[in-house]
Coordinates of C-alpha atoms and ligand atoms in Angstrom, one line a residue:
X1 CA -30.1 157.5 201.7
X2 CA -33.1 157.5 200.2
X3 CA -32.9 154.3 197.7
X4 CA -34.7 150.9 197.1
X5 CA -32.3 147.4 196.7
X6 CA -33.6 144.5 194.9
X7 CA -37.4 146.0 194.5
X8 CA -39.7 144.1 192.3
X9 CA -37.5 143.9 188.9
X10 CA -34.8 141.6 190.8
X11 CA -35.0 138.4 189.2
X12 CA -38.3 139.4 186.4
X13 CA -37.9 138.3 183.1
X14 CA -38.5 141.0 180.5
X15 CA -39.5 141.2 176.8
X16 CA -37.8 144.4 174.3
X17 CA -40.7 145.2 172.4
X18 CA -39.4 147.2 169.5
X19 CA -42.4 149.1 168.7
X20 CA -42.1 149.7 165.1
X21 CA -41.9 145.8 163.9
X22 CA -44.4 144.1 166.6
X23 CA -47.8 144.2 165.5
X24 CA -49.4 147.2 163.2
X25 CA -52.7 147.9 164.9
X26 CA -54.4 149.9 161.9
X27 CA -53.0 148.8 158.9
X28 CA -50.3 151.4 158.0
X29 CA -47.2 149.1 157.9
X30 CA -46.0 150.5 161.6
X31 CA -46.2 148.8 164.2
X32 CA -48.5 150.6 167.2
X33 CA -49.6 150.5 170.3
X34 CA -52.9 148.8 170.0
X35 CA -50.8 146.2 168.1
X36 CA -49.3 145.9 171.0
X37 CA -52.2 145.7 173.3
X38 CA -53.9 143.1 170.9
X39 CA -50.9 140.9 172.4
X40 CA -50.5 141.3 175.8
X41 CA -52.4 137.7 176.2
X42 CA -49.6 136.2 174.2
X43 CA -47.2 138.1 175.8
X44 CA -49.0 136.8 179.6
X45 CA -49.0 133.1 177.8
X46 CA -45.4 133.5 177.2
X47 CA -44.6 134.0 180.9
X48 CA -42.9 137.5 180.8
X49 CA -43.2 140.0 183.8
X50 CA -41.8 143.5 182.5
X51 CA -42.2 144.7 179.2
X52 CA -39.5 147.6 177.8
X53 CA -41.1 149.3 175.0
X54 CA -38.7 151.5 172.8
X55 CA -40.0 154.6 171.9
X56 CA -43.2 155.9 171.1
X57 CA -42.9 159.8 171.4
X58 CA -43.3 161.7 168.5
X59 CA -40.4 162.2 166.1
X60 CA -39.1 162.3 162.7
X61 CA -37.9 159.4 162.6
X62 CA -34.4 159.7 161.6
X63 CA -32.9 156.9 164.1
X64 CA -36.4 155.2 164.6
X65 CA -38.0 157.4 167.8
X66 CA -34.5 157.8 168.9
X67 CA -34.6 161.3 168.1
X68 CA -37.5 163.0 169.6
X69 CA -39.5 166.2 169.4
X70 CA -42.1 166.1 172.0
X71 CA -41.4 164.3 174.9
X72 CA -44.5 164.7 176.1
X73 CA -46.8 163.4 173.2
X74 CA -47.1 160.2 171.0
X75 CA -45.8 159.8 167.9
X76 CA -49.4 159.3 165.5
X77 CA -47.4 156.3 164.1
X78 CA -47.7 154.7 167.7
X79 CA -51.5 156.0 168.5
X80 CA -52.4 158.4 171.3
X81 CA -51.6 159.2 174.7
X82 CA -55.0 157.2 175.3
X83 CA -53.4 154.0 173.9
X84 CA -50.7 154.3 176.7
X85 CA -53.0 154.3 179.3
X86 CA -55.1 151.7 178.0
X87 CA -51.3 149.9 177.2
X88 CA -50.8 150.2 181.3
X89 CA -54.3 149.4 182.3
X90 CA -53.8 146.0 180.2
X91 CA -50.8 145.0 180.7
X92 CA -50.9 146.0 184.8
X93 CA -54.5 143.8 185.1
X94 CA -52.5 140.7 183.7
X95 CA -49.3 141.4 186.0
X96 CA -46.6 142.8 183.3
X97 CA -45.1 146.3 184.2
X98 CA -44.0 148.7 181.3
X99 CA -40.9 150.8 181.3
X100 CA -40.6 153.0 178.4
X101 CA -37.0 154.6 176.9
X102 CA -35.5 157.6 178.2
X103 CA -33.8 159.3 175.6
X104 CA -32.2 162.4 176.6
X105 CA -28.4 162.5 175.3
X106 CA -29.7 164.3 172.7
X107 CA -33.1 165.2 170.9
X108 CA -34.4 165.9 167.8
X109 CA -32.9 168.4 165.9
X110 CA -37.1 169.4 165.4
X111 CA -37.5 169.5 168.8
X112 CA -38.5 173.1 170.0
X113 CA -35.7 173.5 172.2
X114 CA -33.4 172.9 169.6
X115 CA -34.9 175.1 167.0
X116 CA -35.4 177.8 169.5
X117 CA -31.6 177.6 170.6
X118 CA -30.3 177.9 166.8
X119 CA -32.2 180.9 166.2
X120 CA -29.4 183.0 168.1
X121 CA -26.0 183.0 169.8
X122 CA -28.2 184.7 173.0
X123 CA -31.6 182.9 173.0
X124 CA -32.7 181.5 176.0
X125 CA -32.2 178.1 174.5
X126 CA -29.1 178.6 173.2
X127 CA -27.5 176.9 176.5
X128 CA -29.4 173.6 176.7
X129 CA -27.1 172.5 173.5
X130 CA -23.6 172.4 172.7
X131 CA -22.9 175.1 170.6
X132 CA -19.2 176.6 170.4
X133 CA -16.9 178.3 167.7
X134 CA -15.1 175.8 165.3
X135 CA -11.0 176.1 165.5
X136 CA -11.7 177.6 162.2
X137 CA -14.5 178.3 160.0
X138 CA -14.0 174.7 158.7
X139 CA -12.5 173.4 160.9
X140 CA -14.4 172.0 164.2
X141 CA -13.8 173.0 167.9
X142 CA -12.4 169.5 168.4
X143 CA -11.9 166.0 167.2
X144 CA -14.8 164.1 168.9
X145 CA -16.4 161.7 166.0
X146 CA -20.1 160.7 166.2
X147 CA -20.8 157.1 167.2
X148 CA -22.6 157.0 164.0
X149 CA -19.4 158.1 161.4
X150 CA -18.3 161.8 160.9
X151 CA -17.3 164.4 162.7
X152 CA -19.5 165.0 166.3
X153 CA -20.1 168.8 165.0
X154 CA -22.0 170.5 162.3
X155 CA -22.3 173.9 161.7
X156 CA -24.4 176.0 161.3
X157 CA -24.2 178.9 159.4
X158 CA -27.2 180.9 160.5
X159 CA -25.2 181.6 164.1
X160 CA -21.9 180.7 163.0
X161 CA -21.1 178.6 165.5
X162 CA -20.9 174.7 165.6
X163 CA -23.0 172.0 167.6
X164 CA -22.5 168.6 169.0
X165 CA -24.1 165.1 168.5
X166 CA -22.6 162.0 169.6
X167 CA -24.8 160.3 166.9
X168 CA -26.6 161.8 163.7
X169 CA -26.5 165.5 163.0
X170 CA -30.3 164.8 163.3
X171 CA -29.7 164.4 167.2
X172 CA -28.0 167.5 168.8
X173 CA -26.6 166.8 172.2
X174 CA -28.5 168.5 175.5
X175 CA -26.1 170.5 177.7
X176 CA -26.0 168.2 180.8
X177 CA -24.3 170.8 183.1
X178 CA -26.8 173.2 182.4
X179 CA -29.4 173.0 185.3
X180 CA -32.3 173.5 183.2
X181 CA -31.6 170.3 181.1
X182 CA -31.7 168.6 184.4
X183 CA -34.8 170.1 185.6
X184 CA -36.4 169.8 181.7
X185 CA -35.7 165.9 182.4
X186 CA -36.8 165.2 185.8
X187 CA -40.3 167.0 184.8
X188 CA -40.7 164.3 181.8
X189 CA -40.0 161.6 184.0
X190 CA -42.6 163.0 186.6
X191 CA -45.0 163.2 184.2
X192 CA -44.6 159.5 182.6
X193 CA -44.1 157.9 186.0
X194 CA -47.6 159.9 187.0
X195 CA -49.1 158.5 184.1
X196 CA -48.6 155.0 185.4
X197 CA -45.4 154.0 184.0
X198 CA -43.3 151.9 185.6
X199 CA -39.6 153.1 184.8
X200 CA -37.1 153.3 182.2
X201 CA -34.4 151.9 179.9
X202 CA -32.1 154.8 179.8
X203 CA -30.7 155.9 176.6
X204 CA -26.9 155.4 176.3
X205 CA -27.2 155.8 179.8
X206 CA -22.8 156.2 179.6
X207 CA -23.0 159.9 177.4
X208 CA -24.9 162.5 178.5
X209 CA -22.2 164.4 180.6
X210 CA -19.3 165.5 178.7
X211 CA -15.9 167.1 180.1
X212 CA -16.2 170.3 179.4
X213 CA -12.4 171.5 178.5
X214 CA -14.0 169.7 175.0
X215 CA -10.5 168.3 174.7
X216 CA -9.5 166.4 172.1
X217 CA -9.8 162.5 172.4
X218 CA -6.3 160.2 171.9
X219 CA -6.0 158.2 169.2
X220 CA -5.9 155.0 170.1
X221 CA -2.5 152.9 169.5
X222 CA -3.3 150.6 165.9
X223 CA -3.2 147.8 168.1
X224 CA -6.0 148.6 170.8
X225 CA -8.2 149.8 167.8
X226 CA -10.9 147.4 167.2
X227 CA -11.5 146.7 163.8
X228 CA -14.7 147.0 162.6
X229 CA -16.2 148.1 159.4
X230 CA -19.0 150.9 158.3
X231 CA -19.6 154.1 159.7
X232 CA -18.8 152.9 163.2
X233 CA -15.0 152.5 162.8
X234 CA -13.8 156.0 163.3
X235 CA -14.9 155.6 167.2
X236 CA -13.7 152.7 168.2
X237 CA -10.0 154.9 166.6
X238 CA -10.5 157.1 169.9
X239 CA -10.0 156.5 173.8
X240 CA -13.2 158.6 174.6
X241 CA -12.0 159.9 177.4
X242 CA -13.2 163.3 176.7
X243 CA -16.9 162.8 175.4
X244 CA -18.7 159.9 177.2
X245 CA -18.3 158.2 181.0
X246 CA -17.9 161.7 182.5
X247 CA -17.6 161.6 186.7
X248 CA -20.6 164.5 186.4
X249 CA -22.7 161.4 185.3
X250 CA -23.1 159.7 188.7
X251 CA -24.9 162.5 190.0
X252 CA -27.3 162.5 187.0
X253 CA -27.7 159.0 187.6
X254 CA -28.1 159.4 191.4
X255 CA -30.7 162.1 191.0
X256 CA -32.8 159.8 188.8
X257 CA -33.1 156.9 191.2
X258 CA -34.0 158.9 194.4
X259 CA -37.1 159.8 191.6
X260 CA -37.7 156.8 190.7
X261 CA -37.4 155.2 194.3
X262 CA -40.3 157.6 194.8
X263 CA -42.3 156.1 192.5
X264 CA -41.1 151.9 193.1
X265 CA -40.0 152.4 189.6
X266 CA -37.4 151.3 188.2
X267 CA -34.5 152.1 185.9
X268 CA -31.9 149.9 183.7
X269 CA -29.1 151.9 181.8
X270 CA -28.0 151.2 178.7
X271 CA -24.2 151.5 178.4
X272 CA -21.9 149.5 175.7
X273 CA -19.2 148.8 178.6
X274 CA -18.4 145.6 178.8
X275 CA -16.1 145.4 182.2
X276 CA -18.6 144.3 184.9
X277 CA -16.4 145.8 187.5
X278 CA -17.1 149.4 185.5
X279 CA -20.9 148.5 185.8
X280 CA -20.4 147.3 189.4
X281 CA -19.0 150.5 190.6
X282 CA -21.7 152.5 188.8
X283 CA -24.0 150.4 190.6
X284 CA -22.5 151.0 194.1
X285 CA -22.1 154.2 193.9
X286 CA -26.6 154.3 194.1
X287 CA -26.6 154.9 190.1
X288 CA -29.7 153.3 188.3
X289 CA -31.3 150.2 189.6
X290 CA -29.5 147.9 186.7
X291 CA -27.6 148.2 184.1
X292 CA -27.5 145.6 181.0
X293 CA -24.4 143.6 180.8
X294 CA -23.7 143.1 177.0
X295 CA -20.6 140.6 177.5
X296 CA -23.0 138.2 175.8
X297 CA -23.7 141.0 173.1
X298 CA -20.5 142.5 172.5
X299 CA -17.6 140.6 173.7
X300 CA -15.7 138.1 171.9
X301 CA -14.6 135.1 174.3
X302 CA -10.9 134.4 174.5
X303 CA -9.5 131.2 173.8
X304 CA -10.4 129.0 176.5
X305 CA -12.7 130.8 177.9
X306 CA -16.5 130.3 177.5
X307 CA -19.8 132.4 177.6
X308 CA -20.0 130.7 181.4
X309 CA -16.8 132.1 182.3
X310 CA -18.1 135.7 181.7
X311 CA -21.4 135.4 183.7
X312 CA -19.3 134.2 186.5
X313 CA -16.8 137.1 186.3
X314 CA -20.4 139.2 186.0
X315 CA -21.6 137.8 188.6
X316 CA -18.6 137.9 191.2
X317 CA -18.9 142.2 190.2
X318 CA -22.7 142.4 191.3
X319 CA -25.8 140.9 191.7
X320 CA -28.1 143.5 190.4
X321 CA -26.7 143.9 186.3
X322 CA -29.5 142.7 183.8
X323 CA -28.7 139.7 181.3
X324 CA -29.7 139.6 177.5
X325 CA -28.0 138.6 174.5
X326 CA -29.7 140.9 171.7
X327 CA -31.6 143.8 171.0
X328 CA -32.3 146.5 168.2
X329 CA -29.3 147.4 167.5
X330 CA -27.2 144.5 167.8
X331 CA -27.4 140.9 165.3
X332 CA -30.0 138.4 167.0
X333 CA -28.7 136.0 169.2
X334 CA -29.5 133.0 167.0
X335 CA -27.4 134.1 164.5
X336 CA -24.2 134.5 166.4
X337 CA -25.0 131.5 168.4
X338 CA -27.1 129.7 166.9
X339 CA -30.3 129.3 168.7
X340 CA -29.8 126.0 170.5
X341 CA -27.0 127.6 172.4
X342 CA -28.8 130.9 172.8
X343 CA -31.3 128.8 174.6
X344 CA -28.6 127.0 176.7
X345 CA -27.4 130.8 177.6
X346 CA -30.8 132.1 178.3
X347 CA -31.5 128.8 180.7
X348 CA -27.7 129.7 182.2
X349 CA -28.7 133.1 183.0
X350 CA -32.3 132.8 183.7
X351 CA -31.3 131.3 187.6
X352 CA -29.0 134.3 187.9
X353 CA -29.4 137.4 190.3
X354 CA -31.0 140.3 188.2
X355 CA -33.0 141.2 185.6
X356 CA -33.6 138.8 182.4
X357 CA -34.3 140.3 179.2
X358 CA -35.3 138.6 176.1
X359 CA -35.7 140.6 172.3
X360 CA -38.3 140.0 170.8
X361 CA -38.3 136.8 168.6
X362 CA -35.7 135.3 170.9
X363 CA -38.1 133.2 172.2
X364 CA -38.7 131.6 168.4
X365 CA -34.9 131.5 168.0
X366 CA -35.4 133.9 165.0
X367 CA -32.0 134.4 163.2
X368 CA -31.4 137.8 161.8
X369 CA -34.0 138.9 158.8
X370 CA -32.7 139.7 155.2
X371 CA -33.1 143.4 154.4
X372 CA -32.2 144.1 150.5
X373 CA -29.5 146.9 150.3
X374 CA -32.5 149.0 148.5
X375 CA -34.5 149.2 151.1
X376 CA -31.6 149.8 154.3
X377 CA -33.4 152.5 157.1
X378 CA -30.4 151.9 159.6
X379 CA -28.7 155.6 159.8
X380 CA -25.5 154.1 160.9
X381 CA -25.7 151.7 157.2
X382 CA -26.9 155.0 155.3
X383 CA -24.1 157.1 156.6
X384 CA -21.6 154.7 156.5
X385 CA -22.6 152.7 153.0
X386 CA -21.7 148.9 154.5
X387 CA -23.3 146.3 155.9
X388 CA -21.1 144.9 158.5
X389 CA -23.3 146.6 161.2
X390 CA -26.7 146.5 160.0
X391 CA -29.2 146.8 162.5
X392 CA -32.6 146.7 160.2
X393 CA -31.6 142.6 160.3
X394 CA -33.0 142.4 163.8
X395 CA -35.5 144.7 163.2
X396 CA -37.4 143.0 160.5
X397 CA -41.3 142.5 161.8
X398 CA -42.2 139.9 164.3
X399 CA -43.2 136.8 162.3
X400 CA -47.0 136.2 164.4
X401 CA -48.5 133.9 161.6
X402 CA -47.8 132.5 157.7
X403 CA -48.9 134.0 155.0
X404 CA -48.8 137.9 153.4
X405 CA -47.8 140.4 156.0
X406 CA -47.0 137.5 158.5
X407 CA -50.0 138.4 160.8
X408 CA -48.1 142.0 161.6
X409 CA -49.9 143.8 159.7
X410 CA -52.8 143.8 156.9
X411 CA -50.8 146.3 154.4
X412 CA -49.0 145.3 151.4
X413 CA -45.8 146.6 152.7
X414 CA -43.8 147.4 155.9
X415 CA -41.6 150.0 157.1
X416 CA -38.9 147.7 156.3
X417 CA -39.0 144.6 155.0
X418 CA -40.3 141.2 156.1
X419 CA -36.9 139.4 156.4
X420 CA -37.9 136.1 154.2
X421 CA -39.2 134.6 157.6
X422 CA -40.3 131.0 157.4
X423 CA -43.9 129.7 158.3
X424 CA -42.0 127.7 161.2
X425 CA -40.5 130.8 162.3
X426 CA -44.2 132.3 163.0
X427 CA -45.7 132.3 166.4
X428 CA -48.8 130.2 165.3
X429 CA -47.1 127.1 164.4
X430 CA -44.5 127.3 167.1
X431 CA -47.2 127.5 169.6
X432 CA -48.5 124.1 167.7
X433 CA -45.6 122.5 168.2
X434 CA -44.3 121.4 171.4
X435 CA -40.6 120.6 170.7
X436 CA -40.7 124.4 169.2
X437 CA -38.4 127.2 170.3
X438 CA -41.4 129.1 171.7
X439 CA -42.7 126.1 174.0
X440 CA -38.9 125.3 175.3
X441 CA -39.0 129.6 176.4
X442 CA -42.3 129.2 177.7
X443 CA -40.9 126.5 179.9
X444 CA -38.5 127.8 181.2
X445 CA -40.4 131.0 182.2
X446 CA -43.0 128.6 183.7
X447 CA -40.2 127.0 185.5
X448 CA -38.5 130.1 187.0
X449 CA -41.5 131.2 188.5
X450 CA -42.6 127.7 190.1
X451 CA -38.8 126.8 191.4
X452 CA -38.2 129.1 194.1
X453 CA -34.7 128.2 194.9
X454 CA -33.7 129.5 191.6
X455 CA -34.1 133.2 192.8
X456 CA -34.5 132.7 196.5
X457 CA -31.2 130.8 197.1
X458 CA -27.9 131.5 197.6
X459 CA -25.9 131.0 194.1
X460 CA -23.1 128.5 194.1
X461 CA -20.7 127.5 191.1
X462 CA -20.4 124.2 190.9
X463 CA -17.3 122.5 189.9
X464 CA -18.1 120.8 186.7
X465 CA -16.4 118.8 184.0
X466 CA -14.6 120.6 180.8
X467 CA -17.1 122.8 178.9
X468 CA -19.8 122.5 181.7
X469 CA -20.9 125.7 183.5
X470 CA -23.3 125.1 186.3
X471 CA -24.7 126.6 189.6
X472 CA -26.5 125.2 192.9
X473 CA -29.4 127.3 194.2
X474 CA -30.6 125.5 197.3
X475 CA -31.7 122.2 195.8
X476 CA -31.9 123.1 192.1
X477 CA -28.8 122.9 189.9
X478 CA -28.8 124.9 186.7
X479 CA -25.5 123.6 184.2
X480 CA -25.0 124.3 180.2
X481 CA -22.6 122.6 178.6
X482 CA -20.8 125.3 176.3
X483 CA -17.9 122.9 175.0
X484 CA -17.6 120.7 171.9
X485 CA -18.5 117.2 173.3
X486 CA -21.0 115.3 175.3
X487 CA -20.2 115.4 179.1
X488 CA -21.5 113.5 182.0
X489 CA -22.5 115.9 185.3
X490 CA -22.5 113.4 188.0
X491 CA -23.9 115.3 191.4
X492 CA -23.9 113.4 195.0
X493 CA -27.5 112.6 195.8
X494 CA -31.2 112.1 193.9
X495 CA -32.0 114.6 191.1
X496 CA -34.7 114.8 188.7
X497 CA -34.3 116.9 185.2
X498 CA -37.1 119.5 185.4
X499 CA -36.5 120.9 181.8
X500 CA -33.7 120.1 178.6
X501 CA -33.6 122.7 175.9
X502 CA -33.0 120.0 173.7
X503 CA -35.5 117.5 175.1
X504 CA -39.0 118.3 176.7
X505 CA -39.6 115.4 178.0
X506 CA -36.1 114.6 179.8
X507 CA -36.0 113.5 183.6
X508 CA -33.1 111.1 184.3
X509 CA -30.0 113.3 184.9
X510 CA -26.5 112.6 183.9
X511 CA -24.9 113.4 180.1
X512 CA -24.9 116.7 178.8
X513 CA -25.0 117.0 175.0
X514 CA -23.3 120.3 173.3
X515 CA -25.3 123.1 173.3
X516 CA -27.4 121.5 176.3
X517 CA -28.7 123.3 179.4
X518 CA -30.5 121.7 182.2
X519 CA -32.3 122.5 185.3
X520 CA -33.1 119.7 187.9
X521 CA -33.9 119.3 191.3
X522 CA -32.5 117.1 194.0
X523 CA -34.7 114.7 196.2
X524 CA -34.6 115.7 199.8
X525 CA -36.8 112.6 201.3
Ligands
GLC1 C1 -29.2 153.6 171.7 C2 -30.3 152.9 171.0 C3 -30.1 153.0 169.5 C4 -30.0 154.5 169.1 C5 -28.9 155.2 169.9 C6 -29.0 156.7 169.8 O1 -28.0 152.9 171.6 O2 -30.5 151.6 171.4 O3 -31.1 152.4 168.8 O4 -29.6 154.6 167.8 O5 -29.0 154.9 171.3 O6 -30.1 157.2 170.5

């Protein structure tokens, strides 16, 4: 079979750049690509070898680029088609590969296809969607609820018929057993790949396929439903058993990578499951190249337990699942951890099998911005009216300097707000300091790249004391103590403390404070 294992994205460490709140290139209170261009030397300084860049096709902008209508242009808001090449050129002469977002569960509801296909029950388009007859004129053809709140249907009077979205009305949902979808797909890929792009993050990589018999989801029992609050809570009411993590998506999946093996490029899915062995199998069964474990996103530890005790039940599934701790849509890292353990967690991970991935700002150990209820963008707050899963507070602009616009842009105004950032939460006078957050990342990234062991050799847990989780790779030792209280890692043998997140200039070995990761080295002579 005709697939690639471990290619050049095994052990990189990537950056999210969520394009919108980076850096605003010409003023307009968006961020942009040549915002984004303008940092690649920061982003080189910083140590990073992949960037993921969220997307910059054009759309309406109704779920921030997640709902597009030309796959095949850039949005004005991001630049030009130019700017992507140049964005490639740039980052490729400095050693960072770009993957862009593949987001095809759904498009636009303004996308042609779309608009075409509503037109009439027989147009050609009519079949790339999911249009069927409600139970009842009011009633719809089943009880699937959109991730985002609401029923997964709206119809449409012009045809009489109903369609489906697994998010926003705004984002109708593509027929995936309809060939022509496929095809459609595979020829925007093709045509991103050719222009130099070196894979994708796909899209709720978990949807796309649905069974077919539409039948109706069960209700969950009251005590498997988690509770959660906002316009989210109706799904997590349903086993989904109907609607997403369809068998049809392994071949969807399967296809893709025997593309993107053609092109050495490579693709990380984006799925909310949480059980490794899930991921694992989707992995083994030649699916995408990677797919992001969110245990450290979206799992809450049992008693007893600790964030180690999930990257080792990760890591026992497979060797090729991508670590992170925050993105767009989830609350930043430092603020559920607080950013001395986030650190400890990235330093945990970093000497892992697979793919790294910080968000940006993780590396400044930025907590989540404040977004006044005025001035809300998230869909999922605006349909749902509450708070508890906001995302616009980890999508607040990247704080680059001090002062008015925070060095992201030169207007008055952003898309959304600035998030009452700090001047020590800035870029500039972290990089001044060098007991900042952004040295102790830049660090480590240094460190990862001039320790070989720590990707070359073969993992193995160490047993350590209460609240300690470490690992051995060949002569280097990587160990975070996650418990309460100080505790003393005694190893056999010479070591030397190559980096502390709490102290730069550590090198004697031995206690472990709370919240402390280290990485040392043992003498061999
Ligand atoms: C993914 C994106 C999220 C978006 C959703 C719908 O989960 O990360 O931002 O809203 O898909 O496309």
């Amino acid at each position: 079979m005709n697939t690639v294992q471990g290619g050049w994205w095994a052990n990189a460490v990537g950056y999210e750049v969520y394009l919108p709140s980076f850096c605003d290139g010409n003023g307009d209170g968006w961020g942009d690509l040549p915002g984004l261009i303008g940092k690649l030397d920061y982003l080189e300084w910083l140590g990073v070898d992949l960037l993921w860049v969220t997307p910059f096709y054009v759309s309406p902008m109704h779920d921030n680029g997640y709902d597009i209508a030309d796959y095949y242009n850039v949005d004005a808001r991001f630049g030009t088609l130019d700017d992507i090449k140049q964005l490639l050129t740039q980052a490729h002469a400095r050693g960072i590969r770009v993957i862009g977002d593949l987001v095809v569960n759904h498009t636009s509801d303004e996308h042609p296809w779309f608009q075409m296909s509503r037109i009439s029950r027989n147009n050609p388009y009519r079949d790339y969607y999911l249009w069927r007859h409600g139970q009842a004129d009011d009633r719809p053809p089943n009880n699937w609820v959109a991730t985002f709140g609401g029923p997964a249907w709206t119809y449409d009077p012009a045809t009489g018929e109903w369609y489906a979205h697994l998010f926003t009305p705004q984002q109708p949902d593509l027929d995936w057993s309809n060939p022509k979808v496929a095809d459609e797909v595979e020829a925007i890929m093709r045509f991103w790949l050719d222009q130099g792009l070196d894979g994708f993050r796909v899209d709720t990589a978990h949807y796309l396929a649905k069974d077919l018999s539409l039948s109706d989801n069960p209700r969950l029992p009251d005590d498997r439903v988690r509770v959660i609050g906002g316009a989210v809570a109706d799904w997590y009411k349903y086993d989904h058993r109907h609607d997403i993590g369809q068998p049809a998506l392994r071949d969807i999946h399967r296809r893709w990578r025997m593309l993107a093996d053609d092109y050495n490029a490579f693709l990380i899915g984006e799925t909310h499951i949480v059980d490794p062995a899930v991921l694992a199998d989707y992995l083994a069964d030649n699916g995408l190249h990677s797919y992001f474990y969110f245990g450290l996103i979206q799992s809450e530890v049992e008693s007893g337990q600790t964030e180690g005790d999930l990257l080792r039940a990760a890591i026992a599934s497979s060797s090729n699942l991508s670590w992170t701790q925050s993105n767009h849509d989830w609350a930043r890292a430092a603020s559920r951890y607080g950013a001395e353990r986030a650190l400890a967690l990235t330093t945990l991970t970093i000497g892992l099998p697979g793919t790294l991935f910080l968000y940006q700002g993780d590396e400044l150990g930025l907590v989540n911005g404040t977004v006044p209820a005025e001035h809300v963008q998230d869909p999922l707050v605006l349909r749902g009216g509450n708070y508890q899963h906001n995302r616009d507070v980890s999508r607040t602009p990247m704080p680059w300097r001090p002062g008015p616009g925070l060095g992201f842009t030169t207007a008055p105004h952003a898309w959304l707000p600035f998030g009452g950032r700090d001047p020590v939460d800035t870029v500039a006078v972290q990089a001044k300091n060098s007991h900042s957050m952004l040295h102790a990342h830049r660090r480590l990234l240094r460190l990862r790249r001039s320790l070989p062991d720590l990707r070359g050799a073969t993992l193995v847990w160490i047993d350590a004391p209460e609240g300690v989780t470490a690992y051995r790779r060949g002569n280097t030792v990587v160990a975070a103590n996650l418990g309460p209280t100080t505790a003393q890692l005694n190893l056999p043998g010479s070591w030397r403390v190559h980096y502390s997140t709490l102290d730069p200039d550590r090198s004697v070995p031995g206690t472990i404070a709370p919240h402390e990761a280290l990485i040392q080295t043992q003498f061999t002579s």
